[in-house]
mmCIF file of N, CA and C in Angstrom:
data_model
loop_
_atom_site.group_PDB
_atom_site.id
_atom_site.type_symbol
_atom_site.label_atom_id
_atom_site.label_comp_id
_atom_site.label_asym_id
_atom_site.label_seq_id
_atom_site.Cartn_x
_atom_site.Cartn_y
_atom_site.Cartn_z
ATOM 1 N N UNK A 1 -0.759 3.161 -19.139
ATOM 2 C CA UNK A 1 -0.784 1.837 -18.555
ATOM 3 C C UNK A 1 -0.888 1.920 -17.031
ATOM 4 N N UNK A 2 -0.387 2.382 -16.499
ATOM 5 C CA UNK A 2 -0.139 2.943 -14.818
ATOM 6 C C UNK A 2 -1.912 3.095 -14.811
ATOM 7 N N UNK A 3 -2.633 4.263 -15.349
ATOM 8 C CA UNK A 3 -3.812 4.807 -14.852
ATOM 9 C C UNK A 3 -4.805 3.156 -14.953
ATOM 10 N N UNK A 4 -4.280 2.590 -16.197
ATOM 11 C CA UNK A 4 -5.469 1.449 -16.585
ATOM 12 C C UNK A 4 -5.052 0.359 -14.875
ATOM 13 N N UNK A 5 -3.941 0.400 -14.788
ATOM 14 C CA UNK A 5 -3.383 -0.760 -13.752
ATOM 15 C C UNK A 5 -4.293 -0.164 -11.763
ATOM 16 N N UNK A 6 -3.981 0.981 -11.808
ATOM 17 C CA UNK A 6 -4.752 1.525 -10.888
ATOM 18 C C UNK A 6 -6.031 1.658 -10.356
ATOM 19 N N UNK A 7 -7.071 1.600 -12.004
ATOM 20 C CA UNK A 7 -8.125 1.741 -12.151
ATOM 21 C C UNK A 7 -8.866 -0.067 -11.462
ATOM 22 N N UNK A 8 -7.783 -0.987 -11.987
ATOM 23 C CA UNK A 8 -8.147 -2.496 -11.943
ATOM 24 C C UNK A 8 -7.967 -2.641 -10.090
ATOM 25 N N UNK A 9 -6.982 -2.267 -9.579
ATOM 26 C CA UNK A 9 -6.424 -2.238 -8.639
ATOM 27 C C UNK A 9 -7.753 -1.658 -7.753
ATOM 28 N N UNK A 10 -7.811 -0.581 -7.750
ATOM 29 C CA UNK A 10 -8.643 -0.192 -6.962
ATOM 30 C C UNK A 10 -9.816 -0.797 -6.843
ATOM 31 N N UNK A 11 -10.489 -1.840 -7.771
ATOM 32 C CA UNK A 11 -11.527 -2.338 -7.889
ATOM 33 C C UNK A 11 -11.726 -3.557 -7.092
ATOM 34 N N UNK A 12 -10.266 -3.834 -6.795
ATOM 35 C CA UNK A 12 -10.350 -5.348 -6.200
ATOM 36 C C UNK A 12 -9.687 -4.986 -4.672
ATOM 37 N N UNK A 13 -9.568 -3.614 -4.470
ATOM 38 C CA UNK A 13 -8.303 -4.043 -2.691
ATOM 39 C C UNK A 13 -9.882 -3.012 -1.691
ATOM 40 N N UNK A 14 -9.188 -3.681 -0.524
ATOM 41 C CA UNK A 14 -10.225 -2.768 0.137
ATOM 42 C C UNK A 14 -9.632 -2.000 1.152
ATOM 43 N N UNK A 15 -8.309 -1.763 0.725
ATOM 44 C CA UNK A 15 -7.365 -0.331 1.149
ATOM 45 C C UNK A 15 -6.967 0.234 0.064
ATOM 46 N N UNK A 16 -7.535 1.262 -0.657
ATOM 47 C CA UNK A 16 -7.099 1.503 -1.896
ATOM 48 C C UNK A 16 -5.698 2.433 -1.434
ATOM 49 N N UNK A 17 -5.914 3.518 -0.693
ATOM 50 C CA UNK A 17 -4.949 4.242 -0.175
ATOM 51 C C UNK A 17 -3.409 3.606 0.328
ATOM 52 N N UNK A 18 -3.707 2.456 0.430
ATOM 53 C CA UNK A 18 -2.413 1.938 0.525
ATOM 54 C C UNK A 18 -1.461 1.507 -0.566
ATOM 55 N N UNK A 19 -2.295 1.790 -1.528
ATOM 56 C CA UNK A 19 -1.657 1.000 -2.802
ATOM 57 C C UNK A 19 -0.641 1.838 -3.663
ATOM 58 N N UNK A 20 0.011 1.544 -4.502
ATOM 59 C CA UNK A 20 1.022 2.500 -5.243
ATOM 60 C C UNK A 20 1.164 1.523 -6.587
ATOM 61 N N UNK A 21 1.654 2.553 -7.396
ATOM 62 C CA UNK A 21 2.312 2.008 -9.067
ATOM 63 C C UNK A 21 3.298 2.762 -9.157
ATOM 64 N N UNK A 22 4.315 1.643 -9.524
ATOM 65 C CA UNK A 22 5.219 2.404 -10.097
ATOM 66 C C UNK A 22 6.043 1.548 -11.241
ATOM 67 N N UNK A 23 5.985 2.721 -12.640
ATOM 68 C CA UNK A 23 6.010 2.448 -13.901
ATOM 69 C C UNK A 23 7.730 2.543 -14.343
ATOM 70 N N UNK A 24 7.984 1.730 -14.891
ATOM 71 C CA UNK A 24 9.589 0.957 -14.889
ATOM 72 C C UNK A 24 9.457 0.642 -16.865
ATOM 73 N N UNK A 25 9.868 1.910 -17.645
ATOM 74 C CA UNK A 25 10.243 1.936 -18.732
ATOM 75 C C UNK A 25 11.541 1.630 -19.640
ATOM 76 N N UNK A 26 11.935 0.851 -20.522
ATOM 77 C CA UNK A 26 12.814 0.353 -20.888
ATOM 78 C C UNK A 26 12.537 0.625 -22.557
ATOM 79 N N UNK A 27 12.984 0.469 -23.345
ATOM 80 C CA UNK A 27 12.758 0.684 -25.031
ATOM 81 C C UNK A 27 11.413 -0.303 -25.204
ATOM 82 N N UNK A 28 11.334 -1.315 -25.582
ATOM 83 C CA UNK A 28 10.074 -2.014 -25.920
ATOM 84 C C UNK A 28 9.406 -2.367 -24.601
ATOM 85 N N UNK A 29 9.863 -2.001 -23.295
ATOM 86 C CA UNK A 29 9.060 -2.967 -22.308
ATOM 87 C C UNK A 29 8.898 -1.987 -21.197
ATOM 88 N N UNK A 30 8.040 -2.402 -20.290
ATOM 89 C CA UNK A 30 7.597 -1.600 -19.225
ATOM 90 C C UNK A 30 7.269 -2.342 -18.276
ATOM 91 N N UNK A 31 7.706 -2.024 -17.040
ATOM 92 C CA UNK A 31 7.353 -3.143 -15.869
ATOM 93 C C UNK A 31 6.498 -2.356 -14.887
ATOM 94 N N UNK A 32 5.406 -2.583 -14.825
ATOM 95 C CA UNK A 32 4.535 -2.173 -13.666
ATOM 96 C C UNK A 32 4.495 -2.809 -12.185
ATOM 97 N N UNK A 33 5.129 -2.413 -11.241
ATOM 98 C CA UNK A 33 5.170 -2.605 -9.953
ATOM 99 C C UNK A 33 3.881 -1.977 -9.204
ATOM 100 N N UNK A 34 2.814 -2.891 -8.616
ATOM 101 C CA UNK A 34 1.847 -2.849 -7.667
ATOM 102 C C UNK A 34 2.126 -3.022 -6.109
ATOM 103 N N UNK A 35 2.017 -2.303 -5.262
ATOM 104 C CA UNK A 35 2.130 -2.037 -4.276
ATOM 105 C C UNK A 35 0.842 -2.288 -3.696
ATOM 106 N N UNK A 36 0.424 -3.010 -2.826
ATOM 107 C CA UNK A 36 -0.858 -3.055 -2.158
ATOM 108 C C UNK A 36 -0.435 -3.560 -0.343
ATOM 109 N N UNK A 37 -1.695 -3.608 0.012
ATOM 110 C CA UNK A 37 -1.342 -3.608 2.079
ATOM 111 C C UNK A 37 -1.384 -5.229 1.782
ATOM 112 N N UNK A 38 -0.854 -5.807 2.542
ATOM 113 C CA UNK A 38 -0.187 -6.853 3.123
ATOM 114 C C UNK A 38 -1.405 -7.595 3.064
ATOM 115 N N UNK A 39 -3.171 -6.783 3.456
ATOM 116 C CA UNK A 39 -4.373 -7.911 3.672
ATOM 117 C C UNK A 39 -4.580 -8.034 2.322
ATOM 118 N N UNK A 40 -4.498 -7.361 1.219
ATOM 119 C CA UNK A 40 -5.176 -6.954 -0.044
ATOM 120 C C UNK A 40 -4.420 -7.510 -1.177
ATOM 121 N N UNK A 41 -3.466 -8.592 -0.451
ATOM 122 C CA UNK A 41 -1.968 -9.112 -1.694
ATOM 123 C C UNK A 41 -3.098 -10.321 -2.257
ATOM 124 N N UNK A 42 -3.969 -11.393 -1.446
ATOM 125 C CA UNK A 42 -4.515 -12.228 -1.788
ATOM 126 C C UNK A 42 -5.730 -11.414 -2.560
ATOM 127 N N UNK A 43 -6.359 -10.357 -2.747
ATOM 128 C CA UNK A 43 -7.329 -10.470 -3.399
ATOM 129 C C UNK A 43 -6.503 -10.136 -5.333
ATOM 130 N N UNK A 44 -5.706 -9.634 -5.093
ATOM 131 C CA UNK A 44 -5.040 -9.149 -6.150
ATOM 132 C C UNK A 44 -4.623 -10.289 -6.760
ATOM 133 N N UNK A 45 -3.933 -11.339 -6.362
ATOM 134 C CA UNK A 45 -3.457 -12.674 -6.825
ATOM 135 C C UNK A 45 -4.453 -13.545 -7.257
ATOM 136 N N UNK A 46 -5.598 -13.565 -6.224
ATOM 137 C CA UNK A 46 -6.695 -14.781 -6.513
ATOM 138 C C UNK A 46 -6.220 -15.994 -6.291
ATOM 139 N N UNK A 47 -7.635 -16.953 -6.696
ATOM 140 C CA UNK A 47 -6.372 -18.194 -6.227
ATOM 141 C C UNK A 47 -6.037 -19.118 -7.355
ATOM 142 N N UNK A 48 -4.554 -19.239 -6.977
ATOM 143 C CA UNK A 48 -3.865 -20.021 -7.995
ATOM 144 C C UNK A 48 -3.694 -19.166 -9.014
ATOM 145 N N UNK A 49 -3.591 -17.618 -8.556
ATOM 146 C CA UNK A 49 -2.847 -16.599 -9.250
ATOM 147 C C UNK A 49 -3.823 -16.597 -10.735
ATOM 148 N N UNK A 50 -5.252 -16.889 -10.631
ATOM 149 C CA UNK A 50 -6.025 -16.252 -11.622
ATOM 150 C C UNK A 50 -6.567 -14.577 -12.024
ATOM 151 N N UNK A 51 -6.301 -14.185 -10.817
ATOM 152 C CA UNK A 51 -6.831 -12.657 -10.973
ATOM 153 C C UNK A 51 -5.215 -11.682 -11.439
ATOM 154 N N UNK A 52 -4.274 -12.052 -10.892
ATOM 155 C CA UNK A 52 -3.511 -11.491 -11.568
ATOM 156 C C UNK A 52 -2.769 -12.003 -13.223
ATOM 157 N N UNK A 53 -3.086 -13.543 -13.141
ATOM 158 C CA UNK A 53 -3.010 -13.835 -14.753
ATOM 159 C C UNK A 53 -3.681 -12.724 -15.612
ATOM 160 N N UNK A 54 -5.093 -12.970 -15.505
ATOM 161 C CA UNK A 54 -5.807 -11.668 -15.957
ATOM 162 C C UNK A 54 -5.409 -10.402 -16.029
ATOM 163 N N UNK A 55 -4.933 -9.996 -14.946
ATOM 164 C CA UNK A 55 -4.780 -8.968 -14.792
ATOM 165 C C UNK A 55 -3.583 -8.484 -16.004
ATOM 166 N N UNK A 56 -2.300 -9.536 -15.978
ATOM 167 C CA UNK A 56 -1.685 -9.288 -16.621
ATOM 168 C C UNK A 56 -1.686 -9.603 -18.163
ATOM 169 N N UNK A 57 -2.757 -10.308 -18.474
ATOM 170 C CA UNK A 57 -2.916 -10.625 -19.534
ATOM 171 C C UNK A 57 -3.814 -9.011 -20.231
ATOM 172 N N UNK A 58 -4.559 -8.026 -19.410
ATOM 173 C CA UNK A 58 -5.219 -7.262 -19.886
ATOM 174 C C UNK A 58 -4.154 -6.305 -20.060
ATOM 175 N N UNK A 59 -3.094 -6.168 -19.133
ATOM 176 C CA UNK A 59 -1.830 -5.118 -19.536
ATOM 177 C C UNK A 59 -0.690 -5.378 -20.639
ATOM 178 N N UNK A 60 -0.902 -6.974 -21.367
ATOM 179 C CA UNK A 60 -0.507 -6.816 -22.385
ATOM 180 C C UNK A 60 -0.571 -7.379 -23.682
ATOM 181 N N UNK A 61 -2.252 -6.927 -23.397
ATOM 182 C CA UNK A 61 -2.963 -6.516 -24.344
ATOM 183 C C UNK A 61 -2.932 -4.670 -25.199
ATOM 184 N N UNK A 62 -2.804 -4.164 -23.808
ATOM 185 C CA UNK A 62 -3.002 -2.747 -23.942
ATOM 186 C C UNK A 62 -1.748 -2.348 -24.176
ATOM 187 N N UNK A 63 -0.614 -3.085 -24.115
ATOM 188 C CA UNK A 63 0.722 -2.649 -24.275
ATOM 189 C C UNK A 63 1.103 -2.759 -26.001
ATOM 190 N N UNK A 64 0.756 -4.517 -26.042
ATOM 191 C CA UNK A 64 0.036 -4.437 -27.947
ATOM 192 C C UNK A 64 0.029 -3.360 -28.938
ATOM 193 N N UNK A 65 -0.607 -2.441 -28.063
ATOM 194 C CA UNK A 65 -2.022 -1.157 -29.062
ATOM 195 C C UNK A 65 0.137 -0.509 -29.600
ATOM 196 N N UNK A 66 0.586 -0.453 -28.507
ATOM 197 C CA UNK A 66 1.381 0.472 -28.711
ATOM 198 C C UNK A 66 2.823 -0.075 -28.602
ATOM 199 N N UNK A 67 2.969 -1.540 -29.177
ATOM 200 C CA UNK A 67 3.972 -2.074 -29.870
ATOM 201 C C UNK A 67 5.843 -2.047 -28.875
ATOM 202 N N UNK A 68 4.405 -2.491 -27.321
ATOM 203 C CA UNK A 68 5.515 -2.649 -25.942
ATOM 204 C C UNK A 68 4.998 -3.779 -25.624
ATOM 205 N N UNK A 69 6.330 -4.449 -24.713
ATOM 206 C CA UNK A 69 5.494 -5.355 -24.383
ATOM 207 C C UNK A 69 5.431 -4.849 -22.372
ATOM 208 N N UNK A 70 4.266 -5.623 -22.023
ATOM 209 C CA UNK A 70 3.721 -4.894 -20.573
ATOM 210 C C UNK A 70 4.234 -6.119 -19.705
ATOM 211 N N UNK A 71 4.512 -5.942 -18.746
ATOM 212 C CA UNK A 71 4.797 -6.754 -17.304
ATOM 213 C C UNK A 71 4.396 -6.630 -16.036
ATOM 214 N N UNK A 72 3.861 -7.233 -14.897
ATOM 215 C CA UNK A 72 3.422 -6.725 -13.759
ATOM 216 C C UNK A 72 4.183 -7.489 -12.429
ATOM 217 N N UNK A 73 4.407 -6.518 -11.510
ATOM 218 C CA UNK A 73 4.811 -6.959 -10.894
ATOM 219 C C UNK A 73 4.464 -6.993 -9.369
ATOM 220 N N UNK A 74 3.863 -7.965 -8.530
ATOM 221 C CA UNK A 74 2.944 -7.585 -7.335
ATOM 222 C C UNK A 74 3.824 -7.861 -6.173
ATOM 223 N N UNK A 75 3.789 -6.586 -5.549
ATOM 224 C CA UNK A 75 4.950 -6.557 -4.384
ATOM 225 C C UNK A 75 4.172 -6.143 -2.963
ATOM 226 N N UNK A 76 3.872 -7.241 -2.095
ATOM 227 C CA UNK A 76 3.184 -6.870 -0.966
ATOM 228 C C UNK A 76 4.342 -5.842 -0.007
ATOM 229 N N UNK A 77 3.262 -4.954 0.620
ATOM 230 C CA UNK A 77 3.617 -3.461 1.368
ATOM 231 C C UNK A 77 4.625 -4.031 2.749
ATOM 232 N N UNK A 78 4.113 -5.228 3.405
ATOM 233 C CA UNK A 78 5.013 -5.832 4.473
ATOM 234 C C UNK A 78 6.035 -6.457 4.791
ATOM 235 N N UNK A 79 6.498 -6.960 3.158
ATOM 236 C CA UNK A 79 7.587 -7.538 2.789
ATOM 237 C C UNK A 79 8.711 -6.749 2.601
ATOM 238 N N UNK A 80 9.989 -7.209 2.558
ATOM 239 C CA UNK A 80 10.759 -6.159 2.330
ATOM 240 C C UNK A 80 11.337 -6.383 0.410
ATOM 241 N N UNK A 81 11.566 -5.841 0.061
ATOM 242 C CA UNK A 81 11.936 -6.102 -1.430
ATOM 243 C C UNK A 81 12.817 -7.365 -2.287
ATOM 244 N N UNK A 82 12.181 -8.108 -2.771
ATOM 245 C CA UNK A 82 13.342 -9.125 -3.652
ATOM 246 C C UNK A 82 11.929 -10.501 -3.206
ATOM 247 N N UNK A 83 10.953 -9.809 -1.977
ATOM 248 C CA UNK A 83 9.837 -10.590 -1.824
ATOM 249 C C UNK A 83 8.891 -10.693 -2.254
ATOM 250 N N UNK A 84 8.965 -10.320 -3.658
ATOM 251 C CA UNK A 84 7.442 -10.009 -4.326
ATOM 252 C C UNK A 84 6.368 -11.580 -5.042
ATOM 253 N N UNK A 85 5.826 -11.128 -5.892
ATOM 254 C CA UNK A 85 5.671 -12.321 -6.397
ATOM 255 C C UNK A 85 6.198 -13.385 -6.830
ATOM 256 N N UNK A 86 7.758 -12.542 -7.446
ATOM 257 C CA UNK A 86 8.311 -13.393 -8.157
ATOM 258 C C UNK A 86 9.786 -13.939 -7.374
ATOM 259 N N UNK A 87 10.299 -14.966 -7.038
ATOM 260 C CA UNK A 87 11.055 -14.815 -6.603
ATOM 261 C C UNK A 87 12.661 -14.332 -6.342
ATOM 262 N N UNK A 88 13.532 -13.701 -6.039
ATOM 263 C CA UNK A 88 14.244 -13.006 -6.660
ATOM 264 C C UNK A 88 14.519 -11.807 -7.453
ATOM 265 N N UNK A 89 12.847 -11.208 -7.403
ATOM 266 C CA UNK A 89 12.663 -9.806 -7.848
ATOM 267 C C UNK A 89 13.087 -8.895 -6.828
ATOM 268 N N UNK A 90 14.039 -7.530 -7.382
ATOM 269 C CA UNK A 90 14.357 -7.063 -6.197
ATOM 270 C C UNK A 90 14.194 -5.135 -7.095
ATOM 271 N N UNK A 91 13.452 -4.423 -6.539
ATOM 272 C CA UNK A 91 13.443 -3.138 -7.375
ATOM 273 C C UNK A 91 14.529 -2.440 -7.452
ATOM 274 N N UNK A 92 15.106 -1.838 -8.286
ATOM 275 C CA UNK A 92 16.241 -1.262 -9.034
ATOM 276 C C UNK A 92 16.437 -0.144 -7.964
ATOM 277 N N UNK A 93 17.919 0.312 -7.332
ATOM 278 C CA UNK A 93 17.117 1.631 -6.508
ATOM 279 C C UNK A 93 17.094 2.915 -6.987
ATOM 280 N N UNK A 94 17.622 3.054 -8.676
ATOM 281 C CA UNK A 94 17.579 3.839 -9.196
ATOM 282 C C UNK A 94 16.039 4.136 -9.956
ATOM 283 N N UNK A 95 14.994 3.640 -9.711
ATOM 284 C CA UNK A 95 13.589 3.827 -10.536
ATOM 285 C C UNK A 95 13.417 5.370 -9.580
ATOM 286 N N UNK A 96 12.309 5.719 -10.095
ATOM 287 C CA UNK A 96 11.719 6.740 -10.360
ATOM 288 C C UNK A 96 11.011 6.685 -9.363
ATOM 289 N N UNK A 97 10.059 7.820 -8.078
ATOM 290 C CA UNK A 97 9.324 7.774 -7.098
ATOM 291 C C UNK A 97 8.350 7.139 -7.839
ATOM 292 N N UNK A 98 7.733 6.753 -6.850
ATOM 293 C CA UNK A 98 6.498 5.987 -7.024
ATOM 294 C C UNK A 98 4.887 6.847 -7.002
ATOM 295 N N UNK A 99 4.398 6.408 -7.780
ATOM 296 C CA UNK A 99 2.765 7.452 -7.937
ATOM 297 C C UNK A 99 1.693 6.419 -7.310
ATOM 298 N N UNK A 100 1.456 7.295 -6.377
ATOM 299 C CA UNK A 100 0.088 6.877 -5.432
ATOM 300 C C UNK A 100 -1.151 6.937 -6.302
ATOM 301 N N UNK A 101 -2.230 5.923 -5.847
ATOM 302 C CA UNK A 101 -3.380 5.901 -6.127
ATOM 303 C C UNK A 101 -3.850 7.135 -6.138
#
């Protein structure tokens, strides 16, 4: 899921190098955290948050195949944490390093 989320990612930012995933496993669920540069948060969102609907609608689809369910989570690089998309999201500080593009 990470490689498929990266692959999408990279297609739409035009700092790919800035970007990161990091994959947040639980028994049935998995939360994918996107990391992108601060200019590249709007292409990822779209507007009125259509490109990442999609986006997340294709990660859980693919989560489906394998009887998880998938989540995404888009956290701009300039913000400091708990500022992501969602409000009140704040990353665990026990997760796992994060894997670069």
């Amino acid at each position: 899921m990470t490689k498929l989320l990266e692959i999408i990612a990279q297609a739409l930012v035009d700092i790919p190098r800035d970007g990161e995933v990091n994959e947040i496993r639980g028994e049935k669920t998995v939360v994918l955290e996107l990391r992108v540069a601060k200019e590249d948060v709007g292409r990822i969102i779209g507007r009125n948050g259509r490109i990442a609907d999609a986006i997340r609608t294709i990660l859980s689809a693919a989560g489906m195949k394998y009887g998880i369910k998938a989540s995404l989570e888009i956290i701009d690089q300039g913000k400091p944490p708990g500022t992501g998309d969602r409000p009140g999201y704040a990353p665990r500080p026990y997760d796992r390093p994060r894997d670069k593009f």
